[in-house]
Short mmCIF file of C-alpha atoms in Angstrom, two decimals:
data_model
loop_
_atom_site.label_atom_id
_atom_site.label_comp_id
_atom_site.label_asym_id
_atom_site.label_seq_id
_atom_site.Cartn_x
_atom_site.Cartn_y
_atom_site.Cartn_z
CA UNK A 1 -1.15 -4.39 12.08
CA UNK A 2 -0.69 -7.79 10.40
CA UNK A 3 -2.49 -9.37 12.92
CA UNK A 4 -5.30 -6.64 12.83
CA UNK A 5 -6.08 -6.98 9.34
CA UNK A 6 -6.08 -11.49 9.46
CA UNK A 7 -8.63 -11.07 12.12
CA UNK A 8 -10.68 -8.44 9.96
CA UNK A 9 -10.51 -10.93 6.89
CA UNK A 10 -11.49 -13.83 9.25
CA UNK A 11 -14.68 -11.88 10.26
CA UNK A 12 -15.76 -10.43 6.83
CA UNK A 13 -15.35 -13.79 5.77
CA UNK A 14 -17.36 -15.66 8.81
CA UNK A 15 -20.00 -12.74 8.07
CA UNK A 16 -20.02 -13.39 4.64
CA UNK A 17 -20.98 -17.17 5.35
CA UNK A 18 -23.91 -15.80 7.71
CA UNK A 19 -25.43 -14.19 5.60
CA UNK A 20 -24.76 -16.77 2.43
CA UNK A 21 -26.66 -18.97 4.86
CA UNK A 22 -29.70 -16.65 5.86
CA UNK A 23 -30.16 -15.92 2.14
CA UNK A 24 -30.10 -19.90 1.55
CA UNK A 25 -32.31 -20.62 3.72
CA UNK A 26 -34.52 -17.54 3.56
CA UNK A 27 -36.32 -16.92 6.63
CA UNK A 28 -39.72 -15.18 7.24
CA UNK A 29 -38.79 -11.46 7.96
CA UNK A 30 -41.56 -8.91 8.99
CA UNK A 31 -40.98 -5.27 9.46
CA UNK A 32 -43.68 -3.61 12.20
CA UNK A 33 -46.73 -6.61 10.38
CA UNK A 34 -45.89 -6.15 6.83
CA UNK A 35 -44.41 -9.75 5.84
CA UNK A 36 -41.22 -8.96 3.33
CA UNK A 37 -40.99 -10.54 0.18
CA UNK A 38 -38.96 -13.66 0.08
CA UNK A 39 -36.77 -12.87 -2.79
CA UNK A 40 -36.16 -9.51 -1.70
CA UNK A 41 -34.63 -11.08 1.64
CA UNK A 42 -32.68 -13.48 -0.42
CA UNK A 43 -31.14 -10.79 -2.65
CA UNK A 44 -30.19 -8.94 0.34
CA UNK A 45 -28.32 -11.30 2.14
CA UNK A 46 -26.87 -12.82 -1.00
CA UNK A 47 -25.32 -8.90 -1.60
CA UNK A 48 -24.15 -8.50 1.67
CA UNK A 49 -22.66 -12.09 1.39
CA UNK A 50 -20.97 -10.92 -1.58
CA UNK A 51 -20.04 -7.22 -0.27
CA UNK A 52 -18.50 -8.78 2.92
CA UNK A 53 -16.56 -11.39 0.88
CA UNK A 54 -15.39 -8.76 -1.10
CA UNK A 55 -13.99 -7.19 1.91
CA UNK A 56 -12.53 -10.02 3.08
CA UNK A 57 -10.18 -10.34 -0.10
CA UNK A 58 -9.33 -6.86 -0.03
CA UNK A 59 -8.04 -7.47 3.51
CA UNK A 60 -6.25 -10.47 2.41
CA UNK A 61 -4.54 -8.60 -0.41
CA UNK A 62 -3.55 -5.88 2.15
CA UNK A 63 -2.15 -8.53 4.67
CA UNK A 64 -0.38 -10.70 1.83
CA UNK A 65 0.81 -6.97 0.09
CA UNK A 66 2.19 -6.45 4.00
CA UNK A 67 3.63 -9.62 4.54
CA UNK A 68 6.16 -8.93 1.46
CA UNK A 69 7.21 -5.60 3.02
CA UNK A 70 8.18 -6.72 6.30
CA UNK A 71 10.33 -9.32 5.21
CA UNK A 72 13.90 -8.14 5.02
CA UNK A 73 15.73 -7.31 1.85
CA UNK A 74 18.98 -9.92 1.71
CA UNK A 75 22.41 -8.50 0.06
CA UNK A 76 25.10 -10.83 0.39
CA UNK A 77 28.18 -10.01 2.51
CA UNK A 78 31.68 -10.66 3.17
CA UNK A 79 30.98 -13.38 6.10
CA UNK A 80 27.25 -13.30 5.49
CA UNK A 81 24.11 -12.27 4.56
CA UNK A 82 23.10 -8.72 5.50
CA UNK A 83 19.60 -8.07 5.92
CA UNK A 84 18.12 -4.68 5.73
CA UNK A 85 14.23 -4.17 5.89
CA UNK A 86 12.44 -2.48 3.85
CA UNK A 87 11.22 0.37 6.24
CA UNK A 88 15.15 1.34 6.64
CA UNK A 89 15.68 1.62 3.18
CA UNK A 90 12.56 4.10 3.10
CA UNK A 91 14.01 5.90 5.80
CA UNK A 92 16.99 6.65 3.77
CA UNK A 93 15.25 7.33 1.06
CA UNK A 94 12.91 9.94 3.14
CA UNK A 95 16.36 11.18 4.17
CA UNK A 96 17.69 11.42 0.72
CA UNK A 97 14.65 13.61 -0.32
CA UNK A 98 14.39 15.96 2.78
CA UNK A 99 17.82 17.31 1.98
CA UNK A 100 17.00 18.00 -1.80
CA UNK A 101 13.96 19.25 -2.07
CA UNK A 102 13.71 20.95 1.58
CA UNK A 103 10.10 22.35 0.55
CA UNK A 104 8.28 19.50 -0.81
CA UNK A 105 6.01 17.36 0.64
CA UNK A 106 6.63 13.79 -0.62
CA UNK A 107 5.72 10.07 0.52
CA UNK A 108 7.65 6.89 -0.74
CA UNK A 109 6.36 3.39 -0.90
CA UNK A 110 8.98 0.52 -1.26
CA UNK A 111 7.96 -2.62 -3.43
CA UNK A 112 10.68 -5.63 -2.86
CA UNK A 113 12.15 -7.22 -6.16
CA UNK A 114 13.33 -10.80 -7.08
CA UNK A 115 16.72 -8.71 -7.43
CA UNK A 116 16.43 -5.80 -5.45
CA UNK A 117 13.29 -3.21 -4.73
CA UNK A 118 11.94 -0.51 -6.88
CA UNK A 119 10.41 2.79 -5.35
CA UNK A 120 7.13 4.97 -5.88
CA UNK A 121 7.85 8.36 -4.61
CA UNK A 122 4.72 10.87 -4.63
CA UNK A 123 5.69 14.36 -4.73
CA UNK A 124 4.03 17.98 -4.37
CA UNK A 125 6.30 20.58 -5.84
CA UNK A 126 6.42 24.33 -5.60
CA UNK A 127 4.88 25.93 -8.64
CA UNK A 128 7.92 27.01 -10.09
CA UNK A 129 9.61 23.58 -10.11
CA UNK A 130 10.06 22.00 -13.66
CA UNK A 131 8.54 18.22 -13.25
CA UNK A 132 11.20 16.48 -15.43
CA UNK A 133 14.21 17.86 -14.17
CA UNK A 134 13.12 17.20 -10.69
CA UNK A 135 11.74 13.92 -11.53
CA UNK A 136 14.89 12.81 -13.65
CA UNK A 137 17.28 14.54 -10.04
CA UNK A 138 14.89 12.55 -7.60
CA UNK A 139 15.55 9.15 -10.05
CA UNK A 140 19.47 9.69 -9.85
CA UNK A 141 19.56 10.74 -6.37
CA UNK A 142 17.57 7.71 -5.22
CA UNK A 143 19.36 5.29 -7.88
CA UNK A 144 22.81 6.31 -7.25
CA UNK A 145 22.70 6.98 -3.22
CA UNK A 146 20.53 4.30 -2.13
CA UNK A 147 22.60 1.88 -4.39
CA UNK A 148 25.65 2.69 -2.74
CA UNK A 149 24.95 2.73 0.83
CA UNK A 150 22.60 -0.64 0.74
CA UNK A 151 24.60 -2.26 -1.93
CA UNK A 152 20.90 -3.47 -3.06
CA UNK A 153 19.90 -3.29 -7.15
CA UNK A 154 17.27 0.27 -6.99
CA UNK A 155 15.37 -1.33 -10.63
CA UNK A 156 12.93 1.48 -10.68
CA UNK A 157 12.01 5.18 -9.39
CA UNK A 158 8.81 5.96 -10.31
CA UNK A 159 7.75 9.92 -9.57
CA UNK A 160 4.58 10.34 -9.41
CA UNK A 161 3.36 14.58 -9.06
CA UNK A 162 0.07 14.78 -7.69
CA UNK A 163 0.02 18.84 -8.71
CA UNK A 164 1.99 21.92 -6.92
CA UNK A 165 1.96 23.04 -3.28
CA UNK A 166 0.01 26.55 -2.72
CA UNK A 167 2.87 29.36 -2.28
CA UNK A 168 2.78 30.79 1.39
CA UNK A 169 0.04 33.79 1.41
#
């Protein structure tokens, strides 16, 4: 996937150059026999220069974002360091959450920490649920557990409820 998106940023970034170029130098462009302006083919290609530069920073911002999440999380051990990735600690996390709330749909994203990680969790909850005393259970749960069996600093749980699943018809 890594690979994937240096390749995309590569050729946004090559196109982006193209078509810097064609707006530099501004060829003659005729659609059917009407000649087109020459400014309006400069502004074009200077926009699409632009758009696919744009593009290729976004995918660099993805890749870099990516690079920091597959590099494993270091915790110090008796005879050594002890790496865990990331993806495990999600995993756990995922875990964690599928046993407490057994009817919510939920995503977590992982950020790594100069000490430790902090997590996003995304949650849909039933319509009945209460959103702080879930949120304030999911932060201890996650906290307390994932603390404990990684031996990693959690700094942060962040809950974020985008609204309440539909109840079964």
């Amino acid at each position: 996937m890594n690979l994937l998106l240096g390749i995309e940023a590569l050729v946004l970034f090559l196109a982006a150059v193209l078509a810097g170029l064609g707006a530099w130098l501004a060829p003659e462009v005729t659609i059917r026999t009407n000649p087109v302006p020459e400014l309006a083919v400069r502004v074009t290609l200077s926009i699409l220069a632009a758009a696919f530069l744009g593009g290729s920073g976004a995918c660099l911002a993805l890749w870099r974002q990516r690079q920091g999440l597959s590099s494993p999380l270091k915790q110090p051990g008796p005879r050594g360091l002890v790496f865990i990735t990331p993806h495990t600690v999600v995993q756990l996390a995922v875990g964690l959450l599928a046993q407490e709330l057994p009817e919510t749909t939920f995503r977590v994203h992982l950020q790594p920490q100069k000490e430790g990680f902090s997590l996003r969790v995304f949650l849909r909850l039933p319509q009945e649920a209460s959103i702080t005393e879930v949120a304030e259970r999911v932060q201890e749960l996650l906290t307390a557990e994932l603390s404990r069996r990684t031996g990693l600093k959690v700094q942060e749980v962040q809950v974020v409820v985008h609204g309440t699943a539909r109840a079964p018809r």
